[in-house]
Short mmCIF file of C-alpha atoms in Angstrom, two decimals:
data_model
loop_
_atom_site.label_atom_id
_atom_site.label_comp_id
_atom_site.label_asym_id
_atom_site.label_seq_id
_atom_site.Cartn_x
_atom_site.Cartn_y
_atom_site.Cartn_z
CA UNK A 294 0.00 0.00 0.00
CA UNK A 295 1.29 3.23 -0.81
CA UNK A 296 1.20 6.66 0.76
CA UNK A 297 -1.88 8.06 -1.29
CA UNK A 298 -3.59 4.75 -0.82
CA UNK A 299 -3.28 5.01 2.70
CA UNK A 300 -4.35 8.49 2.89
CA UNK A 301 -7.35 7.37 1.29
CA UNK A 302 -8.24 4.40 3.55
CA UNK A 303 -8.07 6.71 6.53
CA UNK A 304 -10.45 9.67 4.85
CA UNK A 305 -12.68 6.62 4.15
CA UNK A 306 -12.30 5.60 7.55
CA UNK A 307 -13.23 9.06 8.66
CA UNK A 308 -9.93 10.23 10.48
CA UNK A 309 -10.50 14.20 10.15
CA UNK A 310 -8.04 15.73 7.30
CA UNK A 311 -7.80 19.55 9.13
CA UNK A 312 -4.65 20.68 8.00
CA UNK A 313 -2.53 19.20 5.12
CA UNK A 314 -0.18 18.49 7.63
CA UNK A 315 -2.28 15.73 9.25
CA UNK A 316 -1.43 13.36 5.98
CA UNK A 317 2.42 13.75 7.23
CA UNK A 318 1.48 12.47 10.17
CA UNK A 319 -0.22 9.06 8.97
CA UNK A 320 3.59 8.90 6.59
CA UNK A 321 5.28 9.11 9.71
CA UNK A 322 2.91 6.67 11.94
CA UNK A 323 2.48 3.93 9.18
CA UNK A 324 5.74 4.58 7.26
CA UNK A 325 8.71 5.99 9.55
CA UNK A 326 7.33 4.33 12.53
CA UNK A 327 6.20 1.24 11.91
CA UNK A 328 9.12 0.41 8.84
CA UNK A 329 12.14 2.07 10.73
CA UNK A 330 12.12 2.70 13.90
CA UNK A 331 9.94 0.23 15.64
CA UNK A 332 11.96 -2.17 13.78
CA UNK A 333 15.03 -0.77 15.10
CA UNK A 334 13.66 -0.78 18.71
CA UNK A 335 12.67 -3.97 18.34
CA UNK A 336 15.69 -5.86 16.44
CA UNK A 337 17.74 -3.87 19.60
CA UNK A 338 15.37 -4.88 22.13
CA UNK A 339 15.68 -8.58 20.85
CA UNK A 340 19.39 -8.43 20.52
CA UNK A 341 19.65 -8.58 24.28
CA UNK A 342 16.80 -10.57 25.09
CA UNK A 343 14.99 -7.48 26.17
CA UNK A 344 11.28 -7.27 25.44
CA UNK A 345 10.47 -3.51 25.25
CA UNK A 346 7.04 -1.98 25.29
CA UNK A 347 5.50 0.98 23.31
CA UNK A 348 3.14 2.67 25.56
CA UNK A 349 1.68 5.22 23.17
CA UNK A 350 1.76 3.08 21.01
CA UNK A 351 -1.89 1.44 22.11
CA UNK A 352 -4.24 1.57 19.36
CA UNK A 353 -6.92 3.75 20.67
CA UNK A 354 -4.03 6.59 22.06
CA UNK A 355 -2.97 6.51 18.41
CA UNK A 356 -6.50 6.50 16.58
CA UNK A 357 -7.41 9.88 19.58
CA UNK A 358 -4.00 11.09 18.59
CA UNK A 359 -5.21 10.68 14.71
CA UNK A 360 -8.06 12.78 15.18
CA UNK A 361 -6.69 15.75 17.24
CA UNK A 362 -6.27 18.78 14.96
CA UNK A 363 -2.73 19.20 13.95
CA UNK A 364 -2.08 22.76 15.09
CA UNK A 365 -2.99 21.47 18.90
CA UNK A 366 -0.19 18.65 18.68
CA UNK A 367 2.66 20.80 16.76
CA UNK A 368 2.41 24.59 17.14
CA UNK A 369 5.86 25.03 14.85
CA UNK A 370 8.55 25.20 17.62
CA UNK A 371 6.87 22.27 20.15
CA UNK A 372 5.68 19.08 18.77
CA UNK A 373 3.95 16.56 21.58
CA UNK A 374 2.28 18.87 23.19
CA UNK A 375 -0.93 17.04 24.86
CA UNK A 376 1.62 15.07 26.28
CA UNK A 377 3.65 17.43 27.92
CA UNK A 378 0.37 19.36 29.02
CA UNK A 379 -0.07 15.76 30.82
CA UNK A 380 3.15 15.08 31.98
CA UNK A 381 3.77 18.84 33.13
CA UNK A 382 0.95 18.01 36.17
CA UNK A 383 3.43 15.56 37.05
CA UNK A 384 6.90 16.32 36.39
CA UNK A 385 8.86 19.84 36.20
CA UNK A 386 8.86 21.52 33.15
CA UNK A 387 12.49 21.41 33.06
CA UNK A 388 12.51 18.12 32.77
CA UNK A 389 10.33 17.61 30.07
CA UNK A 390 11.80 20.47 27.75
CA UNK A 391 15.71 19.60 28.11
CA UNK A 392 17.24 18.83 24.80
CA UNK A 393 17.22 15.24 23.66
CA UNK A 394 19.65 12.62 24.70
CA UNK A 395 21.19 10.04 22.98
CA UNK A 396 22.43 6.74 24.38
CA UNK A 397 25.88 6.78 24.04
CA UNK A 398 28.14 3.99 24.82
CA UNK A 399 30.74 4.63 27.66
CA UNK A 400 33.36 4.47 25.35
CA UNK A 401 36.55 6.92 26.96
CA UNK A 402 35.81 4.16 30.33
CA UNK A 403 35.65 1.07 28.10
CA UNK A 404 38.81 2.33 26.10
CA UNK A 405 40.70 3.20 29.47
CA UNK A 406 39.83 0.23 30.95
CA UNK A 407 38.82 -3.35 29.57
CA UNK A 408 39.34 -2.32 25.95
CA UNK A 409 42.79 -0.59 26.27
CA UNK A 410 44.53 -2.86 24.80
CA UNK A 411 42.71 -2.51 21.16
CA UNK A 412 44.74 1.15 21.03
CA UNK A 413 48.23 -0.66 21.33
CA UNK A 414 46.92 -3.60 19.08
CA UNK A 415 45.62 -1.50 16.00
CA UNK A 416 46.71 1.87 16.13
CA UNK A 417 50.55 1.44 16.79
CA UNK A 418 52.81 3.01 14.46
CA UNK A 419 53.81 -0.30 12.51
CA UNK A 420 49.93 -0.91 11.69
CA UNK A 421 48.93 3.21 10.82
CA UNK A 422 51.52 2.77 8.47
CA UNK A 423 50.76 -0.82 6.76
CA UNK A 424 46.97 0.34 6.67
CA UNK A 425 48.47 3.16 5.02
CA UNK A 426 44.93 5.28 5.28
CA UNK A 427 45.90 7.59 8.60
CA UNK A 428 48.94 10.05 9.08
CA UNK A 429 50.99 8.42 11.92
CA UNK A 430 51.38 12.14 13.50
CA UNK A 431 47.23 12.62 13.84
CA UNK A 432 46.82 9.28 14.91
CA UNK A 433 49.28 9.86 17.69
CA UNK A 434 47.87 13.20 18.12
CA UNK A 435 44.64 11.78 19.05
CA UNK A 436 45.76 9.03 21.16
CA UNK A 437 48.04 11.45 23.45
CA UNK A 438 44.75 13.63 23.46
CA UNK A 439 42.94 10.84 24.86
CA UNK A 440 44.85 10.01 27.23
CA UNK A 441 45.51 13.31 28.64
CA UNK A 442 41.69 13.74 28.81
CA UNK A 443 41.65 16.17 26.46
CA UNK A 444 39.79 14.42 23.69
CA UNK A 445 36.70 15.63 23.17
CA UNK A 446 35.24 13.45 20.70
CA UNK A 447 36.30 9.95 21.69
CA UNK A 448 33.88 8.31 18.69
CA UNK A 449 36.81 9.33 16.67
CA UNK A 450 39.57 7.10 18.53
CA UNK A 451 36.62 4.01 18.64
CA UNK A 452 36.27 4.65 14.40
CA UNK A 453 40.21 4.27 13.89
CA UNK A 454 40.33 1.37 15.78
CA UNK A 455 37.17 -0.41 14.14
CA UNK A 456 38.22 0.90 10.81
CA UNK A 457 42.20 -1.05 11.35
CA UNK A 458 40.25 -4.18 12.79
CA UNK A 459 38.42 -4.38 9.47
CA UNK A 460 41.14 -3.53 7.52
CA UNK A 461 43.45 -5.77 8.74
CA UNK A 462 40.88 -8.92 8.50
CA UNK A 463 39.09 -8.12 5.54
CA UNK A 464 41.64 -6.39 2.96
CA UNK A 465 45.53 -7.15 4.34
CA UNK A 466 44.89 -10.59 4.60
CA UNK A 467 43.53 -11.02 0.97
#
């Protein structure tokens, strides 16, 4: 089914068409949502034997949601807002409106620690310089950065070493 077709089914199923905006909303709940991210969620969730629930996610929240006019759930600058009008009875407004975060993996303790040795394993001198890829001088630049707590961005160090670990199985070995 396509996106006009679904459009359609839901004007024939009488969910109210206010604003034009209200079709971007049934792309994003039956196309984003339910082909991307739930997937992800779920293919995550299953990864580590986790079994994760969707709340808001209950058919009859989604089908009020639905009808709701647009302009009362996204005013341009704040999107969600009957539920933050809900949760802001219960929780401080602070809390609610902080910016977004992201789960990031504890990667400057994991690198210090237990995975420490992966720095002196793929980004020594000898193996910058058979990958031939990096410039020995930014690699060590980063790794004396790191270690002097300085490094701000320690993705950076994790994407050398994963990028050496493939290259040395995949392409040096071949």
């Amino acid at each position: 089914m396509n996106f006009k077709s679904n459009v359609e089914h839901h004007k024939r199923n009488n969910w109210a068409y206010i604003d034009p905006m209200d079709e971007l909303f049934v792309l994003g709940y039956e196309d984003v949502l339910t082909n991307l991210l739930l997937v992800k969620v779920d293919r995550a969730s299953m990864g580590v034997s986790l079994e994760s629930r969707e709340p808001l996610l209950d058919h009859t929240v989604a089908e009020f949601s639905a009808r709701l006019p647009f302009a009362y759930k996204h005013n341009g600058l704040e999107s969600k807002r009957p539920i933050r009008e809900i949760v802001y009875k219960y929780l401080p407004k602070e809390m609610m409106d902080r910016p977004k975060l992201g789960f990031d993996l504890p990667l400057y303790d994991w690198l210090k620690k237990d995975l420490s040795y992966l720095i002196h394993e793929y980004l020594n001198e000898n193996k910058i310089r058979r990958s031939g890829i990096f410039s020995v001088d930014y690699v060590n630049q980063i790794i004396q950065q790191f270690n002097n707590h300085n490094l701000r961005y320690p993705q950076i160090l994790w994407r050398l070493i994963v990028f050496q670990m493939w290259y040395f199985t995949w392409l040096e070995n071949n």
